[in-house]
Coordinates of C-alpha atoms and ligand atoms in Angstrom, one line a residue:
M1 CA 0.0 0.1 0.1
F2 CA 2.8 2.5 0.9
K3 CA 5.1 2.2 -2.2
D4 CA 6.5 5.4 -2.7
I5 CA 10.3 5.6 -2.8
E6 CA 11.0 7.8 0.0
T7 CA 8.9 5.5 2.3
L8 CA 10.7 2.5 1.0
C9 CA 14.0 4.3 1.8
V10 CA 12.9 4.9 5.4
Q11 CA 10.7 1.9 6.1
G12 CA 11.3 -0.8 3.5
G13 CA 12.9 -4.3 4.1
Y14 CA 13.1 -5.2 7.7
E15 CA 9.6 -5.5 9.2
P16 CA 9.6 -6.3 13.0
K17 CA 7.1 -8.4 14.6
S18 CA 5.4 -7.3 17.9
G19 CA 7.9 -6.7 20.6
E20 CA 11.0 -6.9 18.3
A21 CA 13.5 -4.2 17.7
R22 CA 12.1 -1.4 15.7
V23 CA 15.6 -0.8 14.0
L24 CA 17.2 -3.5 11.8
P25 CA 19.4 -5.2 14.3
I26 CA 23.2 -6.3 13.9
Y27 CA 23.2 -10.1 13.9
Q28 CA 26.6 -10.5 14.8
S29 CA 26.4 -14.4 14.3
T30 CA 27.9 -16.9 12.0
T31 CA 25.4 -19.6 13.1
Y32 CA 21.8 -20.5 13.8
K33 CA 20.2 -23.2 16.1
Y34 CA 17.5 -25.6 15.1
D35 CA 15.1 -27.6 17.4
D36 CA 14.7 -30.3 14.9
P37 CA 17.4 -31.9 12.5
K38 CA 14.5 -32.0 9.8
H39 CA 14.4 -28.1 9.7
L40 CA 18.1 -28.0 9.0
S41 CA 18.0 -30.8 6.5
D42 CA 15.1 -29.1 4.6
L43 CA 17.2 -25.9 4.7
F44 CA 20.0 -27.8 2.9
D45 CA 17.7 -29.1 0.4
L46 CA 16.6 -25.5 -0.4
K47 CA 12.9 -26.8 0.7
A48 CA 12.5 -24.2 3.4
E49 CA 13.5 -20.6 3.8
G50 CA 16.0 -19.7 6.6
H51 CA 19.5 -19.3 7.7
I52 CA 22.3 -22.0 7.7
Y53 CA 25.4 -20.1 7.9
S54 CA 26.5 -16.2 7.7
R55 CA 28.5 -16.9 4.6
I56 CA 25.3 -17.5 2.6
S57 CA 22.7 -15.5 4.4
N58 CA 22.3 -13.5 7.7
P59 CA 19.2 -11.7 9.1
T60 CA 21.0 -8.2 8.9
L61 CA 21.9 -8.7 5.4
D62 CA 18.5 -9.8 4.7
G63 CA 16.9 -6.6 5.8
F64 CA 19.4 -4.5 3.5
E65 CA 18.7 -6.8 0.5
K66 CA 14.9 -6.7 0.9
K67 CA 15.0 -2.8 1.1
M68 CA 17.2 -2.7 -2.0
A69 CA 15.0 -5.2 -3.9
S70 CA 12.0 -3.0 -3.1
L71 CA 13.8 0.2 -4.1
E72 CA 14.9 -1.2 -7.5
N73 CA 11.6 -2.8 -8.4
G74 CA 13.3 -6.2 -8.1
V75 CA 12.0 -9.5 -6.8
G76 CA 15.2 -10.4 -4.7
A77 CA 18.9 -9.4 -3.9
V78 CA 22.2 -10.7 -2.8
S79 CA 24.6 -8.4 -0.8
T80 CA 28.4 -8.8 -1.3
S81 CA 31.7 -7.6 0.2
S82 CA 32.3 -5.1 -2.5
G83 CA 30.9 -3.4 -5.7
M84 CA 33.6 -5.5 -7.8
S85 CA 32.2 -8.9 -6.2
A86 CA 28.9 -7.9 -7.0
I87 CA 29.9 -7.2 -10.6
L88 CA 31.9 -10.5 -10.8
Y89 CA 28.9 -12.6 -9.4
S90 CA 26.4 -10.9 -11.8
I91 CA 28.5 -12.2 -14.7
L92 CA 29.6 -15.4 -13.4
N93 CA 26.2 -16.4 -12.7
L94 CA 25.5 -16.4 -16.6
C95 CA 29.0 -17.1 -18.0
K96 CA 31.6 -19.7 -17.8
A97 CA 34.8 -20.6 -19.8
G98 CA 34.0 -20.4 -23.4
D99 CA 31.2 -17.8 -23.0
N100 CA 31.3 -14.3 -23.9
F101 CA 29.3 -11.2 -22.9
I102 CA 28.9 -7.6 -24.2
S103 CA 29.9 -4.6 -22.3
L104 CA 29.6 -1.0 -23.0
A105 CA 33.0 0.5 -23.6
S106 CA 32.5 3.3 -21.3
I107 CA 32.4 1.9 -17.6
Y108 CA 34.2 2.2 -14.4
G109 CA 37.9 1.5 -14.6
G110 CA 37.9 -1.3 -12.0
S111 CA 35.0 -3.0 -14.1
H112 CA 37.1 -2.5 -17.3
T113 CA 40.2 -4.2 -15.9
L114 CA 38.1 -7.0 -14.3
F115 CA 36.5 -7.9 -17.6
T116 CA 39.9 -7.6 -19.7
T117 CA 42.3 -9.5 -17.2
T118 CA 40.6 -11.7 -14.5
L119 CA 37.6 -12.8 -16.7
K120 CA 39.7 -13.2 -19.6
D121 CA 42.0 -15.6 -17.6
F122 CA 38.8 -17.3 -16.5
G123 CA 38.2 -18.0 -20.3
I124 CA 35.3 -15.5 -20.5
E125 CA 35.6 -13.1 -23.2
V126 CA 34.3 -9.4 -23.0
R127 CA 33.3 -7.6 -26.3
F128 CA 33.0 -3.8 -26.2
L129 CA 30.3 -1.8 -27.5
D130 CA 30.6 1.9 -28.1
I131 CA 27.8 3.9 -26.5
D132 CA 26.8 5.5 -29.8
Y133 CA 26.4 2.1 -31.3
T134 CA 23.9 1.1 -34.1
N135 CA 21.8 -1.9 -34.2
E136 CA 24.1 -3.6 -36.7
D137 CA 27.1 -3.0 -34.2
F138 CA 25.3 -4.7 -31.5
K139 CA 24.3 -7.7 -33.8
S140 CA 27.8 -8.1 -34.9
L141 CA 29.1 -8.8 -31.4
I142 CA 26.6 -11.7 -30.5
D143 CA 27.2 -15.4 -31.5
E144 CA 25.7 -18.7 -29.8
N145 CA 28.2 -18.2 -26.7
T146 CA 27.0 -14.8 -26.0
K147 CA 25.4 -14.7 -22.5
C148 CA 24.7 -11.1 -21.3
V149 CA 25.1 -7.5 -21.7
F150 CA 26.6 -5.2 -19.2
G151 CA 26.5 -1.3 -18.9
E152 CA 26.2 1.6 -16.5
S153 CA 22.9 3.8 -16.2
L154 CA 25.2 6.9 -15.5
T155 CA 28.8 6.2 -16.5
N156 CA 31.7 6.7 -14.3
P157 CA 33.7 8.9 -14.9
N158 CA 32.5 10.5 -18.2
L159 CA 28.8 10.9 -17.0
E160 CA 27.3 9.5 -19.9
I161 CA 23.4 8.4 -19.8
L162 CA 22.7 5.0 -21.1
D163 CA 19.4 4.9 -23.0
I164 CA 18.4 1.6 -21.1
K165 CA 15.1 1.4 -23.1
K166 CA 16.5 1.4 -26.3
L167 CA 19.2 -1.2 -25.3
S168 CA 16.7 -3.5 -23.5
T169 CA 14.6 -3.6 -26.6
L170 CA 17.6 -5.2 -28.4
T171 CA 18.7 -7.5 -25.6
K172 CA 15.2 -8.9 -25.4
K173 CA 15.2 -9.4 -29.1
F174 CA 18.4 -11.6 -29.0
N175 CA 17.3 -13.2 -25.5
L176 CA 20.1 -11.8 -23.6
P177 CA 19.8 -10.6 -19.8
L178 CA 20.8 -6.9 -19.4
I179 CA 22.7 -6.1 -16.3
I180 CA 23.0 -2.4 -15.3
D181 CA 25.4 -0.9 -12.5
N182 CA 23.3 1.8 -11.1
S183 CA 26.0 3.1 -8.5
L184 CA 25.9 6.6 -9.6
A185 CA 22.3 7.4 -10.4
T186 CA 20.9 5.3 -7.4
P187 CA 17.2 3.9 -7.4
Y188 CA 15.9 7.3 -6.1
L189 CA 16.9 9.1 -9.4
L190 CA 16.7 6.1 -11.8
R191 CA 15.3 2.6 -11.7
P192 CA 16.8 0.6 -14.6
I193 CA 14.3 -2.4 -14.3
D194 CA 11.5 0.2 -15.0
Y195 CA 13.1 0.5 -18.5
G196 CA 13.6 -3.1 -19.2
A197 CA 16.9 -3.9 -17.4
N198 CA 17.1 -7.5 -15.8
I199 CA 19.6 -7.1 -13.2
V200 CA 20.8 -4.3 -11.4
V201 CA 24.3 -4.2 -9.5
H202 CA 25.7 -1.4 -7.2
S203 CA 28.7 -0.4 -5.5
A204 CA 26.9 0.1 -2.2
T205 CA 30.4 1.9 -1.0
K206 CA 28.9 5.2 -3.0
Y207 CA 25.6 6.7 -2.5
I208 CA 23.9 3.7 -0.8
D209 CA 26.4 4.1 2.2
G210 CA 26.7 7.8 1.3
H211 CA 29.1 8.5 4.2
A212 CA 32.3 6.9 2.8
S213 CA 32.3 4.5 5.9
S214 CA 32.2 0.9 4.3
V215 CA 32.8 -1.1 1.1
G216 CA 29.9 -3.3 -0.1
G217 CA 27.9 -4.3 -3.3
I218 CA 24.6 -5.7 -4.1
I219 CA 23.0 -7.7 -7.0
I220 CA 19.2 -7.2 -7.4
D221 CA 17.2 -9.5 -9.6
G222 CA 14.2 -8.1 -11.7
G223 CA 12.7 -11.4 -12.1
N224 CA 11.6 -10.3 -15.4
F225 CA 13.8 -12.5 -17.7
D226 CA 13.1 -16.1 -18.9
Y227 CA 16.1 -18.5 -18.3
T228 CA 14.4 -21.5 -19.8
D229 CA 16.4 -21.1 -23.1
S230 CA 18.7 -24.0 -23.2
K231 CA 21.8 -21.7 -23.7
F232 CA 21.5 -21.0 -20.1
V233 CA 22.6 -24.6 -19.4
D234 CA 23.2 -24.4 -15.6
F235 CA 19.7 -22.9 -15.2
N236 CA 18.0 -25.7 -16.6
K237 CA 20.0 -29.0 -15.6
E238 CA 20.0 -30.7 -12.1
D239 CA 22.3 -29.3 -9.5
S240 CA 23.8 -32.3 -7.9
S241 CA 25.1 -30.3 -4.9
Y242 CA 21.4 -29.7 -3.9
H243 CA 19.9 -32.9 -4.7
G244 CA 18.9 -32.2 -8.1
V245 CA 17.4 -28.9 -7.9
I246 CA 16.8 -27.3 -11.3
Y247 CA 16.7 -23.6 -11.0
T248 CA 14.3 -22.6 -13.5
R249 CA 11.8 -25.3 -12.6
D250 CA 11.9 -25.0 -8.9
F251 CA 12.4 -21.2 -8.5
K252 CA 10.6 -19.8 -11.5
N253 CA 11.4 -16.0 -11.6
L254 CA 13.8 -16.1 -8.6
C255 CA 15.9 -18.5 -10.2
Y256 CA 18.7 -16.1 -11.1
I257 CA 19.1 -14.6 -7.6
I258 CA 18.7 -17.9 -5.7
K259 CA 21.3 -19.7 -8.0
L260 CA 23.6 -16.7 -7.5
R261 CA 23.3 -17.1 -3.7
V262 CA 23.6 -20.9 -3.4
Q263 CA 26.3 -21.4 -5.8
L264 CA 28.5 -18.2 -6.1
L265 CA 28.0 -16.8 -2.6
R266 CA 28.3 -20.5 -1.1
N267 CA 31.3 -21.4 -3.0
I268 CA 33.4 -18.1 -3.2
G269 CA 32.0 -16.2 -0.3
S270 CA 32.5 -12.6 -1.1
T271 CA 30.0 -11.9 1.8
L272 CA 29.1 -8.7 3.4
A273 CA 29.7 -8.0 7.2
P274 CA 26.7 -7.6 9.3
F275 CA 27.8 -4.5 10.5
N276 CA 28.3 -3.0 7.0
A277 CA 24.8 -4.1 6.1
Y278 CA 23.6 -2.1 9.1
L279 CA 25.4 1.1 8.0
F280 CA 24.1 0.7 4.5
N281 CA 20.6 0.3 5.5
L282 CA 21.2 3.4 7.8
G283 CA 22.6 5.2 4.8
L284 CA 19.5 4.4 2.7
E285 CA 17.1 5.9 5.3
T286 CA 18.3 9.3 4.1
L287 CA 19.2 8.4 0.4
H288 CA 16.1 10.4 -1.1
L289 CA 17.0 13.5 0.8
R290 CA 20.7 13.3 0.1
M291 CA 20.3 12.6 -3.7
E292 CA 18.1 15.6 -4.0
R293 CA 20.6 17.8 -2.3
H294 CA 23.8 16.2 -4.1
S295 CA 22.0 16.9 -7.4
Q296 CA 20.9 20.7 -6.5
N297 CA 24.3 21.4 -5.4
A298 CA 26.2 19.9 -8.4
F299 CA 23.6 21.5 -10.9
R300 CA 24.3 24.8 -9.3
L301 CA 28.1 24.3 -9.2
A302 CA 28.0 23.3 -12.9
Q303 CA 26.1 26.4 -13.8
Y304 CA 28.5 28.5 -12.0
L305 CA 31.6 27.0 -13.4
E306 CA 30.2 27.1 -16.9
T307 CA 30.1 30.8 -16.7
H308 CA 33.5 31.2 -15.2
E309 CA 36.1 32.9 -17.6
K310 CA 39.1 30.5 -16.5
V311 CA 36.9 27.4 -17.2
A312 CA 37.1 25.9 -20.6
W313 CA 34.3 23.1 -20.4
V314 CA 32.0 21.6 -17.9
N315 CA 30.4 18.0 -18.2
Y316 CA 27.2 17.6 -16.2
P317 CA 24.2 15.9 -17.9
K318 CA 21.6 18.5 -16.6
L319 CA 23.3 21.4 -18.4
E320 CA 21.6 22.4 -21.7
S321 CA 24.9 22.4 -23.3
N322 CA 25.3 18.7 -22.4
K323 CA 25.2 15.9 -25.1
Y324 CA 23.0 13.9 -22.8
Y325 CA 20.7 16.7 -21.9
D326 CA 17.6 15.1 -23.7
L327 CA 18.3 11.7 -22.2
S328 CA 18.5 13.3 -18.8
N329 CA 14.9 14.5 -19.1
T330 CA 13.9 11.0 -19.6
Y331 CA 16.1 9.1 -17.3
L332 CA 17.1 11.5 -14.5
K333 CA 13.8 13.6 -14.1
K334 CA 14.6 14.1 -10.3
G335 CA 18.1 15.4 -10.7
G336 CA 21.4 14.8 -12.2
S337 CA 23.3 13.2 -9.3
G338 CA 26.4 14.6 -7.7
I339 CA 29.2 14.0 -9.9
L340 CA 30.5 16.5 -12.6
S341 CA 33.8 17.1 -14.3
F342 CA 35.4 20.1 -15.8
G343 CA 38.5 21.4 -17.5
L344 CA 40.4 24.8 -17.0
K345 CA 41.6 26.7 -20.0
G346 CA 45.0 26.7 -18.4
G347 CA 45.2 22.8 -18.8
Y348 CA 47.2 20.5 -16.7
E349 CA 49.3 23.1 -14.7
A350 CA 46.1 25.2 -13.8
S351 CA 44.4 22.0 -12.6
L352 CA 47.3 21.3 -10.3
T353 CA 47.3 24.8 -9.1
L354 CA 43.4 24.6 -8.3
S355 CA 44.0 21.1 -6.5
K356 CA 46.5 22.7 -4.4
N357 CA 44.1 25.7 -3.3
L358 CA 40.8 23.9 -2.7
K359 CA 40.1 23.7 1.0
L360 CA 36.5 22.6 1.6
A361 CA 36.6 20.1 -1.2
N362 CA 39.3 17.3 -0.3
L363 CA 41.3 15.3 -2.6
V364 CA 40.2 11.7 -2.1
V365 CA 40.0 8.5 -4.4
H366 CA 36.4 8.2 -3.9
L367 CA 33.1 9.6 -4.7
A368 CA 29.5 9.8 -3.7
D369 CA 29.4 10.5 -0.2
V370 CA 28.1 13.7 1.9
R371 CA 31.6 15.6 1.6
T372 CA 32.6 17.5 -1.3
S373 CA 35.8 15.9 -2.8
Y374 CA 37.6 16.1 -6.1
L375 CA 40.2 14.2 -8.2
H376 CA 42.6 15.1 -10.9
P377 CA 43.0 11.7 -12.5
A378 CA 45.8 12.8 -15.0
S379 CA 48.1 13.5 -11.9
T380 CA 46.9 10.6 -9.6
T381 CA 44.8 7.5 -10.6
H382 CA 45.8 7.7 -14.1
R383 CA 49.3 9.0 -13.8
Q384 CA 51.0 5.9 -15.5
L385 CA 48.9 6.4 -18.6
S386 CA 50.4 7.8 -21.7
D387 CA 48.8 10.7 -23.4
D388 CA 47.4 8.2 -26.2
E389 CA 46.0 5.9 -23.5
L390 CA 44.3 9.0 -21.7
N391 CA 42.7 10.1 -24.9
R392 CA 41.2 6.6 -25.3
A393 CA 39.8 6.6 -21.8
G394 CA 38.2 9.9 -22.7
I395 CA 40.2 11.6 -19.8
K396 CA 41.5 14.9 -20.6
K397 CA 44.7 15.9 -19.0
E398 CA 43.1 19.0 -17.4
L399 CA 40.1 17.0 -16.2
I400 CA 38.8 17.4 -12.8
R401 CA 36.2 15.2 -11.2
I402 CA 34.2 16.7 -8.4
S403 CA 31.9 14.8 -6.1
V404 CA 29.7 17.6 -4.9
G405 CA 28.6 16.9 -1.3
I406 CA 25.5 18.1 0.8
E407 CA 27.4 21.2 2.6
S408 CA 26.2 24.7 2.1
F409 CA 26.2 25.4 -1.7
E410 CA 27.5 29.0 -0.8
D411 CA 30.4 27.7 1.1
I412 CA 31.3 25.1 -1.9
K413 CA 31.0 27.9 -4.4
K414 CA 33.3 30.1 -2.2
D415 CA 35.9 27.3 -2.2
F416 CA 36.1 27.1 -5.9
E417 CA 35.9 30.9 -6.5
L418 CA 39.0 31.3 -4.1
A419 CA 40.9 28.5 -5.5
L420 CA 40.1 29.7 -9.2
S421 CA 41.4 33.1 -8.2
K422 CA 44.9 31.8 -7.5
I423 CA 45.3 30.5 -11.2
Ligands
LIG501 C1 33.3 2.1 -7.2 C2 32.6 1.5 -8.3 C3 32.6 0.2 -8.6 C4 33.4 -0.7 -7.5 O1 32.9 -0.8 -6.3 P1 33.6 -1.1 -5.0 O2 32.7 -1.0 -3.9 O3 34.7 0.0 -4.8 O4 34.4 -2.5 -5.2 C5 31.8 -0.3 -9.5 N1 31.0 0.4 -10.4 C6 31.0 1.8 -10.2 C7 30.3 2.6 -11.1 C8 31.6 2.3 -9.2 O5 31.6 3.8 -9.1

């Protein structure tokens, strides 16, 4: 009955029974107790729902997972120890050695490296698709071993908006599940499943936590994809490690997320700690308020910088000058999130000067928390890259990325005004 996203942020997920703790408790316990051995054997055969061991599930994680599933309009979720492990699992649940998948080329650097190195060593091939693809480009990447498509709703760091509706029409036609990393947009601003995505992943480390306190991730299943096609072999054959369970037959539209939990999380174990799940749940209680303010402050700062005489260019999807302005009116109606980038007319050297003079904005290798921060990739995270490599990654030498916080806008502006005056 109460389904508005602001209400789900505050009250979704955990539902205490009479006399139980009102706030999602931290179950700092690896194990659970049973009165009857039959109860435990049913759990092991996946015939009953409940907890066996905290590597596989835990009541605190369950509260966080249920809230995220409701926020993203999904049917279930599995939390993980980092955003990277969530992305890894989302792919490994569909691909094994000999398979391939398509990824949009413009994605988070860590995901790019995971796909081109570790997954390659696993025998899984990534095929990159440019965001300005044509239907022919897309089609040309597919063969009988293609198992899924991966992209980011709002890309990190280039802030492109993926037209999820357009892409999901294609992935549906070729019967491929579409996985969307929604870390920068968050479900408050954008819900990929509403536009036809099938699986959503997050680095919970970012806006879900929102305070830069914990590393974690989550995978949400839309329950809106039919895995009975024989190309999804492991969904349709008996799993001998669970007494012949067949995921599509026994779990219907929950098959993706249950298979992920009982195979990957059980066997590999990138499990989230209960305390971090508690902090993520606490962070979510104010997600709607924070995203609103992050978006307002970022938009105002983008507008201010765009008119500054020393600034060469500003990249923020809500600016009318932006390539993604029209798409932002479809996909980011409530705000453009808190990340923007810009370049100075003075180039690399001017960026370093600015970097030295910002006071309120801190230099950190992180984004998406309440504190305003910035990064100059060419002199820090990307300093080993040649000019040519920087170009290919779409990172200009003068580029400064700002993660705009929820402090007073006037103070944020003052900080940039002063630092710009020193150039
Ligand atoms: C940070 C980030 C990740 C990686 O998440 P971790 O929690 O740091 O492992 C993945 N995708 C995007 C878009 C990110 O910004």
